[in-house]
């Protein structure tokens, strides 16, 4: 799904933002 890909890209772009 596109959502899963978007989440992965977001985590890769801002891994610290998630934490």
XYZ file of C-alpha atoms in Angstrom:
19
model
C 0.000 0.000 0.000
C 1.106 3.577 -0.574
C 0.536 4.377 3.095
C 3.116 1.824 4.208
C 5.655 3.278 1.789
C 4.922 6.819 2.991
C 5.456 5.799 6.616
C 8.766 4.156 5.764
C 9.991 7.216 3.889
C 8.939 9.484 6.748
C 10.802 7.338 9.271
C 13.883 7.329 7.069
C 13.713 11.097 6.600
C 13.120 11.870 10.300
C 13.868 8.790 12.404
C 14.347 10.981 15.462
C 11.013 12.717 14.915
C 9.167 9.439 15.554
C 10.884 9.051 18.908
